[in-house]
XYZ file of C-alpha atoms in Angstrom:
356
model
C 118.116 184.336 24.235
C 118.017 180.952 25.581
C 114.898 179.713 27.631
C 116.505 178.883 31.081
C 112.787 178.201 32.501
C 112.781 174.120 33.567
C 110.452 171.879 31.739
C 107.353 171.031 33.101
C 107.535 167.359 34.892
C 105.753 164.785 32.841
C 104.028 161.844 32.554
C 105.133 159.243 35.510
C 107.814 161.758 36.961
C 104.580 164.063 37.245
C 102.179 161.926 38.637
C 105.060 161.332 41.676
C 105.917 164.990 42.496
C 102.247 165.478 42.464
C 101.400 162.433 45.078
C 104.913 163.191 47.202
C 103.200 167.033 47.418
C 100.164 165.252 48.252
C 101.728 163.767 51.056
C 103.422 166.122 52.339
C 100.521 168.715 52.394
C 98.124 165.854 54.399
C 100.997 165.194 57.196
C 101.130 168.782 58.111
C 96.996 168.990 58.434
C 97.107 166.419 60.388
C 99.558 168.347 63.511
C 97.138 170.898 64.886
C 99.409 174.038 65.482
C 101.912 172.993 63.490
C 103.210 173.990 60.322
C 101.875 177.327 60.191
C 103.656 180.485 60.239
C 102.387 183.684 62.682
C 99.932 184.969 59.900
C 98.663 181.669 59.680
C 100.301 181.512 56.235
C 101.752 177.706 55.083
C 105.061 176.595 56.249
C 106.713 174.762 53.510
C 109.056 172.981 55.294
C 106.795 169.780 57.738
C 107.622 169.533 61.160
C 110.711 167.807 61.727
C 110.725 164.084 63.129
C 113.399 161.919 64.843
C 114.183 159.597 62.030
C 117.326 159.001 60.937
C 118.906 157.354 57.675
C 117.466 155.140 56.295
C 115.633 154.152 59.535
C 118.476 153.323 60.871
C 119.776 154.811 64.580
C 121.959 157.326 64.629
C 123.990 155.801 66.762
C 125.372 151.992 66.438
C 123.876 150.403 69.295
C 126.522 148.222 71.705
C 127.461 144.800 70.606
C 127.911 143.873 74.340
C 125.291 140.878 75.660
C 124.181 140.628 78.282
C 127.506 138.589 79.342
C 128.554 142.637 79.933
C 125.662 143.107 82.694
C 126.822 139.674 84.071
C 130.170 141.226 83.887
C 129.663 144.563 85.604
C 127.449 142.637 88.761
C 130.049 140.074 89.653
C 133.225 142.225 89.009
C 131.697 144.821 91.968
C 130.783 142.045 94.019
C 134.685 140.480 93.143
C 135.462 143.973 94.170
C 133.436 144.580 97.084
C 134.107 140.866 98.966
C 137.831 141.503 98.671
C 137.443 144.865 100.650
C 135.403 143.006 103.302
C 137.843 140.201 103.316
C 140.374 142.118 104.236
C 139.048 144.156 106.829
C 137.640 140.640 108.847
C 141.398 139.886 108.622
C 142.225 143.540 110.498
C 139.716 143.159 112.800
C 139.903 139.339 113.701
C 136.735 137.555 112.482
C 137.819 134.593 110.664
C 134.523 133.357 108.918
C 133.943 136.339 107.724
C 137.501 136.275 106.451
C 136.951 133.310 104.792
C 133.474 134.149 103.235
C 135.343 137.179 101.875
C 137.623 135.776 100.414
C 136.387 132.877 98.310
C 133.254 135.117 97.201
C 135.993 137.611 95.732
C 137.628 134.755 94.074
C 134.232 133.266 92.913
C 133.470 136.670 91.669
C 136.444 137.367 89.701
C 136.272 134.517 88.265
C 133.073 134.548 86.880
C 133.679 138.051 85.464
C 136.550 136.789 83.780
C 134.447 134.103 81.909
C 131.638 136.800 81.151
C 134.097 139.305 79.275
C 135.825 136.197 77.621
C 132.481 134.937 76.671
C 131.791 138.112 75.307
C 134.455 138.665 72.991
C 134.658 135.642 71.463
C 137.797 133.640 71.637
C 139.924 133.835 74.668
C 142.524 135.056 72.906
C 141.213 138.422 72.514
C 141.506 138.845 76.245
C 145.626 138.118 75.948
C 145.985 140.281 73.208
C 144.613 143.216 75.331
C 147.287 142.436 77.660
C 150.057 143.615 74.914
C 149.359 146.776 75.703
C 149.017 149.153 78.597
C 147.292 152.461 77.497
C 146.123 154.368 80.554
C 143.578 156.289 78.305
C 141.369 153.548 77.395
C 139.435 152.395 80.365
C 138.880 148.930 78.583
C 142.630 148.369 78.681
C 143.292 149.831 82.563
C 140.230 147.480 83.145
C 141.754 144.530 81.674
C 145.137 145.154 83.669
C 143.029 145.223 87.000
C 141.352 142.171 86.365
C 144.537 140.606 85.502
C 146.279 141.847 89.177
C 142.948 141.068 90.815
C 142.771 138.101 90.120
C 145.629 136.179 91.247
C 145.932 138.303 94.073
C 142.095 136.971 95.379
C 143.064 133.401 94.000
C 146.005 132.888 96.363
C 144.297 134.746 99.247
C 141.277 132.198 99.199
C 143.436 129.428 98.624
C 145.289 130.343 101.845
C 142.397 129.445 103.671
C 142.805 125.770 103.093
C 145.881 125.996 104.913
C 144.378 123.651 108.568
C 143.816 121.213 106.157
C 147.334 120.350 105.801
C 149.240 117.636 107.387
C 151.519 119.421 109.728
C 154.437 117.768 108.947
C 157.007 117.952 106.140
C 157.005 119.404 102.766
C 152.536 120.180 102.920
C 153.566 121.369 107.376
C 155.788 124.035 105.634
C 153.168 124.989 102.887
C 150.538 124.698 105.883
C 152.962 127.444 108.099
C 153.723 129.639 105.397
C 150.327 130.106 103.507
C 148.562 132.289 106.136
C 150.914 135.095 106.419
C 150.863 135.209 102.242
C 147.317 134.584 102.201
C 147.114 138.203 104.357
C 149.561 139.960 102.221
C 147.750 138.415 99.080
C 144.423 139.616 100.648
C 145.631 143.191 101.737
C 147.025 143.597 98.280
C 143.894 142.243 96.598
C 141.338 144.871 98.580
C 144.526 147.526 97.877
C 143.014 147.436 93.694
C 139.193 146.453 94.430
C 138.144 150.350 94.681
C 139.693 150.599 91.416
C 137.857 147.062 90.090
C 134.402 148.236 91.646
C 134.388 151.663 89.734
C 136.504 151.154 86.218
C 133.229 149.662 84.145
C 131.309 152.882 85.428
C 134.240 154.731 83.480
C 133.816 152.075 80.652
C 130.226 152.814 80.265
C 130.576 157.155 80.587
C 133.744 156.847 78.014
C 131.261 155.648 74.694
C 128.776 157.903 72.941
C 126.083 156.028 74.088
C 124.185 158.943 75.581
C 121.958 157.839 78.984
C 126.106 156.738 79.928
C 127.634 158.844 78.612
C 126.448 162.088 80.202
C 125.948 160.254 83.620
C 129.539 159.867 83.887
C 129.752 162.000 87.455
C 127.873 158.985 88.849
C 128.263 155.958 87.422
C 131.369 155.186 89.264
C 129.796 156.181 92.233
C 126.767 153.693 92.018
C 128.710 151.383 91.269
C 131.029 151.979 94.003
C 127.828 151.433 96.273
C 126.532 148.114 94.110
C 129.506 146.357 95.053
C 129.543 147.178 98.432
C 125.675 146.176 98.650
C 126.214 142.808 96.812
C 129.301 141.914 98.917
C 127.902 142.702 102.165
C 124.380 140.760 101.101
C 126.819 137.479 100.876
C 128.563 137.800 104.205
C 125.276 138.449 105.670
C 124.134 135.386 104.258
C 126.807 133.181 104.561
C 129.121 134.183 107.632
C 127.577 134.071 111.493
C 125.609 136.844 112.949
C 128.142 137.166 115.762
C 130.698 138.180 113.351
C 128.306 140.797 110.310
C 127.861 143.508 112.677
C 130.134 145.726 110.310
C 128.398 144.339 107.518
C 125.056 146.186 108.847
C 126.761 149.367 108.806
C 128.654 149.047 105.387
C 125.418 148.099 104.144
C 123.782 151.280 105.081
C 126.853 153.342 103.714
C 126.467 151.169 100.151
C 122.744 152.392 99.951
C 123.516 155.978 100.867
C 126.154 155.587 98.095
C 124.295 154.442 95.538
C 121.649 156.414 95.947
C 122.745 159.746 96.279
C 124.288 158.576 92.911
C 121.558 157.667 91.379
C 119.403 160.534 92.157
C 121.975 162.209 90.125
C 121.378 159.760 87.297
C 117.569 160.924 87.157
C 118.407 164.556 87.001
C 120.212 164.464 83.575
C 117.496 165.524 81.744
C 116.152 163.903 78.633
C 119.193 161.473 78.914
C 118.428 160.038 82.149
C 114.916 159.076 80.862
C 115.489 155.366 80.284
C 116.659 155.122 83.768
C 112.834 155.794 85.359
C 110.870 154.566 81.904
C 110.277 151.457 79.838
C 112.459 148.084 80.938
C 115.706 149.664 82.469
C 113.230 152.325 84.560
C 111.844 149.170 85.937
C 114.659 147.134 86.827
C 116.617 150.612 88.421
C 113.552 150.759 90.251
C 113.221 147.586 91.571
C 117.165 147.697 92.651
C 116.377 150.598 94.496
C 113.355 149.305 96.338
C 115.233 145.968 96.681
C 118.265 148.392 98.635
C 115.770 149.973 101.109
C 114.456 146.761 101.985
C 117.954 144.682 102.116
C 119.621 147.566 104.244
C 116.358 147.462 107.010
C 116.434 144.428 107.630
C 119.765 144.343 108.018
C 119.765 146.989 110.285
C 117.066 145.275 112.846
C 118.751 141.899 111.766
C 121.021 141.693 114.968
C 121.463 138.015 115.576
C 118.698 136.895 113.397
C 120.192 134.393 111.357
C 117.197 134.395 109.022
C 116.544 138.206 109.430
C 120.397 138.449 107.885
C 119.888 135.977 105.392
C 116.857 138.262 103.640
C 118.533 141.391 103.946
C 121.639 139.793 102.129
C 119.541 138.177 99.681
C 117.739 141.776 98.869
C 121.020 143.555 98.464
C 122.469 140.763 96.071
C 119.006 141.242 94.166
C 119.330 144.889 94.136
C 122.721 145.051 92.712
C 121.718 142.814 90.113
C 119.172 145.011 88.984
C 120.619 147.920 88.939
C 123.850 146.599 86.762
C 121.378 145.401 84.382
C 118.939 148.296 84.967
C 122.133 150.506 83.946
C 123.199 148.153 80.968
C 119.645 148.538 79.070
C 119.359 152.256 79.360
C 122.311 153.000 77.795
C 120.893 150.488 75.574
C 117.572 152.086 75.038
C 118.976 155.824 75.048
C 121.775 154.440 71.690
C 118.379 153.232 69.841
C 116.383 156.664 69.962
C 117.596 159.086 67.895
C 116.141 161.835 70.137
C 118.776 161.201 72.758
C 121.361 162.204 70.452
C 119.958 164.963 68.416
C 117.983 167.134 71.461
C 121.218 167.600 73.324
C 123.607 168.270 70.192
C 120.983 170.817 69.819
C 120.708 172.399 73.611
C 124.450 172.165 73.804
C 124.790 174.179 69.999
C 121.798 176.898 71.414
C 123.956 177.283 74.604
C 127.110 177.489 72.395
C 125.384 180.260 70.543
C 123.572 182.281 73.226
C 127.192 182.346 74.963
C 129.279 183.326 71.617
C 126.172 186.222 71.269
C 126.753 187.396 74.916
């Protein structure tokens, strides 16, 4: 009969085999309480760690740069300001209306620039308009931005009508601009909620754990953040006699954002980046600034100084929140345990349900 026993390793291969065996045994022995069965016998498999193939992350980290974090903020600011401009238009607050309209235009212009800059080439933004795909948050968001931008621009430019001559062709433009601007302002406000929240849907639609698992609350966090930022700019730039609604709006924004933020903390493992590290510090700073800004807004009344302080705190809170959420996603994508452990938990739950 032919001997089927594999030959003993010899030479360099044998020494390598012994070295690897010794390293594995040393790793098991260094971990207290690990690597031994119920009877004290040594287990053959060492404890698992969360290193991935060749040390690479399991998920490819987002390629987005901080331009996108700025885009999240400026887009929300534009949306909230358009709503404030429309509200001021309907309630007869002309100076607040002007602030809201110009801030909406400035926000959407900055937002478009940051998006195009992150894409690398302007023609890539144009290429995204070739199709309208309702199942793609990026496609829908591009079209929302494309519709909102011109409407916000027309509403803002209409504010220049009083500077035009009263006679001739420019006089006709002076008379037509206000009603056209009013229609455009209301139309921009109608698209503003989608602009304020679609970025939350866009992040949640990715495979990044801390974004994906936060899909029920990110749109609410971003909506509250957008209203807080826009209220802050209005409190800074508009006269206190016209900002009474902004103080109530700041309170509503804080309620919406803080309620959504509490849900982020209850996500479990994938919610850790919202409370730890650099991203956690940004989120906590945003929450503290939001509380300070809201409290100052409620007591500011006719004080221009307090209004400016509360407005600055609200704007800063929105910036910190957006950058904190952005950094939380990047942190969760770079650490394999945020991908592996939730998957194991879901598999265990699925197995338990199947057995039951």
